[in-house]
Short mmCIF file of C-alpha atoms in Angstrom, two decimals:
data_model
loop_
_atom_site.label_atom_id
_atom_site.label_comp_id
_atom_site.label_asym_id
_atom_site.label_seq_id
_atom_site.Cartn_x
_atom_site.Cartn_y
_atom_site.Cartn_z
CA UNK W 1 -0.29 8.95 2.64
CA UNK W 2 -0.91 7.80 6.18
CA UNK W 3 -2.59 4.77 6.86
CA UNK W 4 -4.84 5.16 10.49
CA UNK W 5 -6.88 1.96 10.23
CA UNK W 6 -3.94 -0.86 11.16
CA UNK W 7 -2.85 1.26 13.97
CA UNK W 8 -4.95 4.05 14.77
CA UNK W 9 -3.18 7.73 14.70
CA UNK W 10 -5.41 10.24 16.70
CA UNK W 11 -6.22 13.69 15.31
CA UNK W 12 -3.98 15.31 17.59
CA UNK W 13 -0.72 13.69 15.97
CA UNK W 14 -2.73 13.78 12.57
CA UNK W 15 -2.61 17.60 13.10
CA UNK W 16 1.22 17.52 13.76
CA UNK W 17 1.91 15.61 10.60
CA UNK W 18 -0.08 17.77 8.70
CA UNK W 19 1.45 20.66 10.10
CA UNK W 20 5.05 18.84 9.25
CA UNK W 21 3.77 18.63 5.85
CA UNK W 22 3.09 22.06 5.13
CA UNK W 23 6.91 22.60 6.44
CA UNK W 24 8.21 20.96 3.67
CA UNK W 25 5.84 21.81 0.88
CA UNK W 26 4.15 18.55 0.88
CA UNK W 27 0.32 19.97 -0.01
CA UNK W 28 -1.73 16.91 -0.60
CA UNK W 29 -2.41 14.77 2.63
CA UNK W 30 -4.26 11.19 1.02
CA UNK W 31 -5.61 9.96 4.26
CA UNK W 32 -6.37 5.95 4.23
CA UNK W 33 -8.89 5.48 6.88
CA UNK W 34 -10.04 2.20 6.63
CA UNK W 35 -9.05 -0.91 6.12
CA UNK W 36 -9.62 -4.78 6.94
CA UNK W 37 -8.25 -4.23 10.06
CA UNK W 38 -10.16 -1.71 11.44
CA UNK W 39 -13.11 1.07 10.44
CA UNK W 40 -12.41 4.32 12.88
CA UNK W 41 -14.49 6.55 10.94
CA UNK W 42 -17.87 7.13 12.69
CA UNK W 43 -20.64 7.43 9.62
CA UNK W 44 -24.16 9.28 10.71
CA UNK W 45 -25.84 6.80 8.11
CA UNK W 46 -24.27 3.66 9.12
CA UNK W 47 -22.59 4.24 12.58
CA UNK W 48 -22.80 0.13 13.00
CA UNK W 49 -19.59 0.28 10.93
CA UNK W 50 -17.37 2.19 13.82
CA UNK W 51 -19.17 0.28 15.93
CA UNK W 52 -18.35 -3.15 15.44
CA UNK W 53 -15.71 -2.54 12.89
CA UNK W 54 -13.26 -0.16 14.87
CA UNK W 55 -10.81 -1.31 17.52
CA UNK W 56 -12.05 0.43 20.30
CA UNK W 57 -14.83 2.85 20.85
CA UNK W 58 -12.21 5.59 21.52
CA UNK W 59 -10.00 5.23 19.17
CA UNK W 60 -12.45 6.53 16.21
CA UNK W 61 -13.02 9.66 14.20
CA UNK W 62 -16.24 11.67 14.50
CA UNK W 63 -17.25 14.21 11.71
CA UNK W 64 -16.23 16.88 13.79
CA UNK W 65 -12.67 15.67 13.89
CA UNK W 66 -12.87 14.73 10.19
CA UNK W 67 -14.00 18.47 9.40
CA UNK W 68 -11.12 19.77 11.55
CA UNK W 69 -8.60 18.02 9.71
CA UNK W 70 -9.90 19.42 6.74
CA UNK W 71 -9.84 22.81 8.30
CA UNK W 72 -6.32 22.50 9.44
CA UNK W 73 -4.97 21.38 6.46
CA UNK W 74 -6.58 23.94 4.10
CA UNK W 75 -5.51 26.92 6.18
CA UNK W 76 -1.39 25.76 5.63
CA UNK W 77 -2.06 24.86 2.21
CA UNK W 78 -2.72 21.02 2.33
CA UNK W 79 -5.44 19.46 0.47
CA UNK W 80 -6.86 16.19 2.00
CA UNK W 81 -7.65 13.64 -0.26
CA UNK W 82 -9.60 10.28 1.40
CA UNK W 83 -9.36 6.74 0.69
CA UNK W 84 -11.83 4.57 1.79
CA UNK W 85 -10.37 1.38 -0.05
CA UNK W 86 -12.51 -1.05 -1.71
CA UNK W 87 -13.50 -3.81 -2.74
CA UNK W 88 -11.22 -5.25 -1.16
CA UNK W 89 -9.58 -4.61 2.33
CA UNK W 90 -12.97 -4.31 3.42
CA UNK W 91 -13.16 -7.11 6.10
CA UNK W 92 -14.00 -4.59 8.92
CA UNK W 93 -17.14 -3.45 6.95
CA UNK W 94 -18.29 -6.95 7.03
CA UNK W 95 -18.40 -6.72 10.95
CA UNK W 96 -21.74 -5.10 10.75
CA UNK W 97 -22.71 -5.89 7.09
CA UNK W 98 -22.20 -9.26 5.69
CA UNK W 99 -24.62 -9.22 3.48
CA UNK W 100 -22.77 -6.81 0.85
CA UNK W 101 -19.91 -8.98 1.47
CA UNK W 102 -18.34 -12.16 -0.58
CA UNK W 103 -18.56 -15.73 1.71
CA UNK W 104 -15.94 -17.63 0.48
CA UNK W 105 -16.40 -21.91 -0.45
CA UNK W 106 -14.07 -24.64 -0.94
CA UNK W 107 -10.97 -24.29 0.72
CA UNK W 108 -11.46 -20.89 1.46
CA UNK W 109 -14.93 -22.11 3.09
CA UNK W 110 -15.36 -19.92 6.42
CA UNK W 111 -13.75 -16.93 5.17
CA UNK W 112 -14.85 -13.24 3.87
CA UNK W 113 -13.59 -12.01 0.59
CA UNK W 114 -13.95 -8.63 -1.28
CA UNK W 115 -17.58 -6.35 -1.31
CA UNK W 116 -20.30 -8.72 -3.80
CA UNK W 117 -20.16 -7.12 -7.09
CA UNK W 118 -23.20 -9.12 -8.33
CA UNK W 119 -25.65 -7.60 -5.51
CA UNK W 120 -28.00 -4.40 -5.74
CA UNK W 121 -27.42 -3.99 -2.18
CA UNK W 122 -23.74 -3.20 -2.78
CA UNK W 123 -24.14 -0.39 -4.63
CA UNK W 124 -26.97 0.92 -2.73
CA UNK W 125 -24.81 1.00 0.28
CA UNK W 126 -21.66 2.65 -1.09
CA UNK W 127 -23.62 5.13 -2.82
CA UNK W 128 -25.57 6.07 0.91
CA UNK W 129 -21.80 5.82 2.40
CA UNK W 130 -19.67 8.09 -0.05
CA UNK W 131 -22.97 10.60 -0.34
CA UNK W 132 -21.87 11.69 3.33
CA UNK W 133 -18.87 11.13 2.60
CA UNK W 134 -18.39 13.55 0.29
CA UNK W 135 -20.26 16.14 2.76
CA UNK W 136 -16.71 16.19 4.48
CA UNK W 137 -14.08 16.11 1.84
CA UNK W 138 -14.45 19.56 -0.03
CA UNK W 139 -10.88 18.66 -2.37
CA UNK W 140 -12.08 17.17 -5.87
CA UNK W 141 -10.25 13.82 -5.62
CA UNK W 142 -11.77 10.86 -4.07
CA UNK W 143 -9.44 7.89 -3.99
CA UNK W 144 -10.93 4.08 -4.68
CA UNK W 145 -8.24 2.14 -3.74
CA UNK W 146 -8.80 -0.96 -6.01
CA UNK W 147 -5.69 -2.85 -5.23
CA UNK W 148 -5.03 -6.06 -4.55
CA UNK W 149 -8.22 -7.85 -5.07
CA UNK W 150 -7.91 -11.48 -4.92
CA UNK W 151 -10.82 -13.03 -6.91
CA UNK W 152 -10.92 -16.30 -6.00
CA UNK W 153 -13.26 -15.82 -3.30
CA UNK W 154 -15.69 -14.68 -5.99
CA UNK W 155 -14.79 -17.51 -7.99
CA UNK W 156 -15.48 -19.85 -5.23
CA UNK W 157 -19.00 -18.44 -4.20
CA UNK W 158 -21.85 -20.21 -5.56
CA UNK W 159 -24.59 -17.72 -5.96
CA UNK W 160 -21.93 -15.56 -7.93
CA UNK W 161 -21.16 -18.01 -10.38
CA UNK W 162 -24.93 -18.39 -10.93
CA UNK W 163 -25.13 -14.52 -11.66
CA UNK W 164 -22.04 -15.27 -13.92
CA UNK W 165 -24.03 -18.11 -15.77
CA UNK W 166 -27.17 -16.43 -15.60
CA UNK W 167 -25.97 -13.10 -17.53
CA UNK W 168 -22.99 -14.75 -19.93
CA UNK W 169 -20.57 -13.49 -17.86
CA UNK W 170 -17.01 -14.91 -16.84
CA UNK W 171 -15.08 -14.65 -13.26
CA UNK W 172 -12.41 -12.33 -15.22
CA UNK W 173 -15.74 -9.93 -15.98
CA UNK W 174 -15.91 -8.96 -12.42
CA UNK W 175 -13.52 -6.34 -11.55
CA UNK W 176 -14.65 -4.59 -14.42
CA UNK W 177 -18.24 -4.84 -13.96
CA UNK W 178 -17.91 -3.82 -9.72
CA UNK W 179 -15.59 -1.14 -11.17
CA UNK W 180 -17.77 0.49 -14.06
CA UNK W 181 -20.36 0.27 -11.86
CA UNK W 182 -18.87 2.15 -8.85
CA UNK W 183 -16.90 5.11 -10.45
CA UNK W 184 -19.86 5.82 -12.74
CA UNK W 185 -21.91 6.72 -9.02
CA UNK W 186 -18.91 8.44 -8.01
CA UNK W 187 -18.31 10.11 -10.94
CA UNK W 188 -22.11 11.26 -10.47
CA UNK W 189 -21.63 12.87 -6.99
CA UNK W 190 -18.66 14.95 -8.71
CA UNK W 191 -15.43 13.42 -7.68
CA UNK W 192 -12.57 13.04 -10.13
CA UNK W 193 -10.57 9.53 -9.21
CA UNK W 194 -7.49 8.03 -8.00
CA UNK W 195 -6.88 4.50 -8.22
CA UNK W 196 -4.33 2.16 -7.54
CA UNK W 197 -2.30 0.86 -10.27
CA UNK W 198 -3.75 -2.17 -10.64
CA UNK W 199 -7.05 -0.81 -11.00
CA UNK W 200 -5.73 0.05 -14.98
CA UNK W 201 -3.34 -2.48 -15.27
CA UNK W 202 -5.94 -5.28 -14.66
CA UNK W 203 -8.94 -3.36 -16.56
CA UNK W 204 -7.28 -2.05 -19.34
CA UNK W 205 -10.49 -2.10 -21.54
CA UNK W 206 -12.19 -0.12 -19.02
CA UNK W 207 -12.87 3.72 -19.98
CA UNK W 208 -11.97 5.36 -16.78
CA UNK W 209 -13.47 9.19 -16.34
CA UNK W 210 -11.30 12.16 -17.47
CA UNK W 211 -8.68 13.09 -15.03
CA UNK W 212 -8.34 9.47 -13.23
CA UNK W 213 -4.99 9.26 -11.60
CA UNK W 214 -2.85 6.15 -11.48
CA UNK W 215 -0.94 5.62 -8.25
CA UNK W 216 2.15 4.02 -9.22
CA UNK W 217 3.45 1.41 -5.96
CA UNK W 218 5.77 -1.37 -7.61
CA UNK W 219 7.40 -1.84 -10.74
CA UNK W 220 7.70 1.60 -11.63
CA UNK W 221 9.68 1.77 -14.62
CA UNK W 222 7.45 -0.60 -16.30
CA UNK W 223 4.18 0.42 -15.07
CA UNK W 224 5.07 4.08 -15.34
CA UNK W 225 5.88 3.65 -19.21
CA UNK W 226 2.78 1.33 -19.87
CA UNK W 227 0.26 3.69 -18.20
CA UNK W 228 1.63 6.59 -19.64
CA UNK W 229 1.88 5.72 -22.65
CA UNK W 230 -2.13 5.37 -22.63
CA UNK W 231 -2.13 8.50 -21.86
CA UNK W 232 -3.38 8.09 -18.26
CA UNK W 233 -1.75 10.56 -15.22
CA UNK W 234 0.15 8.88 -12.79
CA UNK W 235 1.79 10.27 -9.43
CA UNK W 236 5.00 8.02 -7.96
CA UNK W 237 4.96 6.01 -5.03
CA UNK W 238 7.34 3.24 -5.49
CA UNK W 239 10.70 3.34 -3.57
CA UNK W 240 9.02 6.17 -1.02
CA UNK W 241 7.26 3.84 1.75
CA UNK W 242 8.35 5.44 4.77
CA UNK W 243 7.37 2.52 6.98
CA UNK W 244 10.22 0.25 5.21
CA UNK W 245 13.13 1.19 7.81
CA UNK W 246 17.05 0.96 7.44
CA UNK W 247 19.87 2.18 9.98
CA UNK W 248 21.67 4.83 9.06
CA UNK W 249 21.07 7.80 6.61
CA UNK W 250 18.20 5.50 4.28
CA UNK W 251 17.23 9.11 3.44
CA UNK W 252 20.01 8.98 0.60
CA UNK W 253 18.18 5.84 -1.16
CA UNK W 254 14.54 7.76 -0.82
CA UNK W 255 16.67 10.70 -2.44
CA UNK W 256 18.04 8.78 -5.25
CA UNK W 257 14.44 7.84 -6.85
CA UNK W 258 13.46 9.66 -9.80
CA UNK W 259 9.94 9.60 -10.82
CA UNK W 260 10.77 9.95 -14.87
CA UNK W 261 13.25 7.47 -14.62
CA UNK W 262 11.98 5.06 -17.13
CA UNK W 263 11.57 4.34 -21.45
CA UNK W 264 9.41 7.20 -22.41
CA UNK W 265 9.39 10.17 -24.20
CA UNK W 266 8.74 13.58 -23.57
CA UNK W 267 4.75 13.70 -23.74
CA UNK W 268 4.97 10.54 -21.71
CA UNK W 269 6.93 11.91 -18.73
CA UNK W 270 4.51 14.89 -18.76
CA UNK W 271 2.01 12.74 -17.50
CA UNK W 272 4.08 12.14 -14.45
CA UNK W 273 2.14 14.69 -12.46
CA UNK W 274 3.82 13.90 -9.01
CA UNK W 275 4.71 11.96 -6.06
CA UNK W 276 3.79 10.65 -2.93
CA UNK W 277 4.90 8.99 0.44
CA UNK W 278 3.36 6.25 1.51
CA UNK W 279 2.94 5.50 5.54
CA UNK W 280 1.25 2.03 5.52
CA UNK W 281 1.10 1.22 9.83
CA UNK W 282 1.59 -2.47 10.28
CA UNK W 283 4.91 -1.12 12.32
CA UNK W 284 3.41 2.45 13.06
CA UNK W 285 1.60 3.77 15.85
CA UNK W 286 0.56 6.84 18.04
CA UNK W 287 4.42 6.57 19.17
CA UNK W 288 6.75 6.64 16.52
CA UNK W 289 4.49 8.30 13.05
CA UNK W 290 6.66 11.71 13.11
CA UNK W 291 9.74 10.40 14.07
CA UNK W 292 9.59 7.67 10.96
CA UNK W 293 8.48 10.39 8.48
CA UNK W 294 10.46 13.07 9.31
CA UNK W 295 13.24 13.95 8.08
CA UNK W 296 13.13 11.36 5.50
CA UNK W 297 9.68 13.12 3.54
CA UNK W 298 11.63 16.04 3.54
CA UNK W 299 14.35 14.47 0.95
CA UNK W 300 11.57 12.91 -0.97
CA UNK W 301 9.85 16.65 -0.64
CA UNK W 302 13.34 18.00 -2.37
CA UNK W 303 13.30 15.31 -4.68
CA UNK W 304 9.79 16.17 -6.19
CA UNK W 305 10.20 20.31 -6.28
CA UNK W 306 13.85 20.14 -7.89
CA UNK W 307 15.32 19.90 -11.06
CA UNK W 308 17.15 16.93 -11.62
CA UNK W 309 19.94 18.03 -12.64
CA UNK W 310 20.49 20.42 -9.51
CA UNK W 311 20.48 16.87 -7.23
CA UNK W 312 23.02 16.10 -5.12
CA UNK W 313 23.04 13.83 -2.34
CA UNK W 314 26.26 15.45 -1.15
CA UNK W 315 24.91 19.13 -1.34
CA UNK W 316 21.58 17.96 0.22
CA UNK W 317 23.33 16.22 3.53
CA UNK W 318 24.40 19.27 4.93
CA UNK W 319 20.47 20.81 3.97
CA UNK W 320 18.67 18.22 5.49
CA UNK W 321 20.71 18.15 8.61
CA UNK W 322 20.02 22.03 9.26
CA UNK W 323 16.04 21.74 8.58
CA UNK W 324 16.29 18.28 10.47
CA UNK W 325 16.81 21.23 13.47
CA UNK W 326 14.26 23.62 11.95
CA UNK W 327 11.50 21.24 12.13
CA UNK W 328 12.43 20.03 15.78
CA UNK W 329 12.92 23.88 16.74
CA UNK W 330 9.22 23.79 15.87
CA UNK W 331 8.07 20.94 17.88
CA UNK W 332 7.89 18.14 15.13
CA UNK W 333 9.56 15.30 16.40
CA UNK W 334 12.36 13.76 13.79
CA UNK W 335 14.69 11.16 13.90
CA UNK W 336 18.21 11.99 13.13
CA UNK W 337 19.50 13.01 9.34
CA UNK W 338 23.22 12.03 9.60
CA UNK W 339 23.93 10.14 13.04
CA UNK W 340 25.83 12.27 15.25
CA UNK W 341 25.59 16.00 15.82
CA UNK W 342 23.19 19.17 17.19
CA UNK W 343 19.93 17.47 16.33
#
């Protein structure tokens, strides 16, 4: 997962990672494009949001380069699945259109929360957005984000707590109600989901669509077990967030995480359908995106095609350090595998 909305990544190096990727049999590329910081993607129904939502004029994405990524991608074997994160994280859509979004009272009085979950208008909107959206993303997988939504914004506005009173609703009805509402649309335009963890920790009643996948990002063992045991797909993210940097071979600890580590049984651990790197950019830019993912992704990369039992962190040094070469040989820039030596 690369996140270009914090610091923006332009297609160019997009390309290179992708191509980086397909070196190391990494095939699904989840591409989080906006965020509250910034929204670089330029939509033909609502171009405002680039506009006053994206750093610079510049430093945007166009359809064409959306479709080009998509291009690239599919010819080495790389789906690209898109994540335009909501309802919360959304502060840069509320550069252009405040009136979907949640003004906060009280001591929050002056700030913006998550998208309004009581308003027609919402839903209107996202459904106009993701329609051309999905014009764009051929791969069947849309992901919703959902994560960390703070509700006491909501719980501080006054007109929501009206709507609340009005249909016999409390705060903790929310999430559910924004969330039943918006994957039933997407569901409609034929995406299967992804969702943050939270999104079925904290809505447990809520019957999510067949094939909804649960990214797993903190407390695996616990989560992983919990989710599963519901039955519900999960892919594992915890312990593999490239931008969290160490001196020295940090590789090794990525290596060491094991996706079915945790209290399940067999049916459970079949429901652990894969993995995935996360590149969040609060410390990444244009300038240093390959070198922090490579070679690193390729031990996670090992990690996820191998049987455990064949795993050796000894065995995979000398590995690494050899394709550590191979992928430089073939212009992707990578940090060093084991300090000194040819590459």
């Amino acid at each position: 997962m690369l996140d270009s909305a914090r610091h923006f990544v332009s297609k160019a190096k997009i390309l290179q990672l992708i191509e980086g990727m397909a070196y190391n049999k990494l095939n699904v590329f989840h591409w989080h494009m906006t965020d509250d910081s910034a929204f670089p993607y330029v939509s033909s129904v609502f171009p405002e949001l680039s506009a006053k939502g994206a750093y610079r004029p510049e430093l945007t994405y166009s359809k064409a380069d959306v479709l080009e990524v998509v291009k690239f991608a599919r010819m080495r074997g790389v789906r690209v699945v898109p994540e335009f994160d909501t309802p919360a994280h959304t502060a840069s859509w509320g550069a252009s259109h405040p009136e979907i979004m949640t003004k906060c009272a009280g001591k929050f009085e002056g700030q913006i929360g998550p998208l309004n979950p009581t308003k027609e208008s919402t839903f209107d909107f996202l459904y106009k957005l993701f329609s051309e959206i999905k014009t764009l993303f051929p791969d069947k997988y849309l992901h919703l984000g959902v994560d960390e939504v703070d509700s006491a914004c909501w719980e501080s506005n006054a007109d929501i707590q009206d709507y609340l009173k009005a249909h016999g609703l409390d705060n903790g009805d929310l999430p559910y109600r924004y969330l039943e509402r918006y994957s039933a649309n997407i569901s409609a335009m034929g995406w299967l989901q992804m969702v943050w963890q939270e999104a079925m920790i904290e809505n447990s009643y809520m019957e999510w669509p067949k094939g909804t996948i649960a990214q797993v990002w903190f407390d695996y063992k616990k989560t992983m077990a919990t989710l599963t045991k519901k039955g519900h797909d999960v892919i594992m993210s915890d312990g593999w967030y490239l931008y969290v940097l160490d001196t020295g071979a940090d590789w090794e600890k990525l290596y060491n995480v094991e996706p079915t580590d945790f209290n399940g049984n067999k049916a459970q651990k079949a429901h652990v359908i894969g993995g995935e790197a996360c590149l969040w950019s609060e410390w990444i830019n244009e300038h240093n995106v390959l070198p922090t993912t490579f070679p690193r992704v390729s031990a996670i990369a090992e990690r996820l095609w191998s049987p455990v039992e064949e795993l050796s962190v000894d065995e995979a040094r000398l590995r690494l350090e050899e394709h550590n070469c191979r992928l430089m040989a073939r212009g992707i820039e990578a940090r060093p595998a084991n300090g000194f030596g040819l590459c």
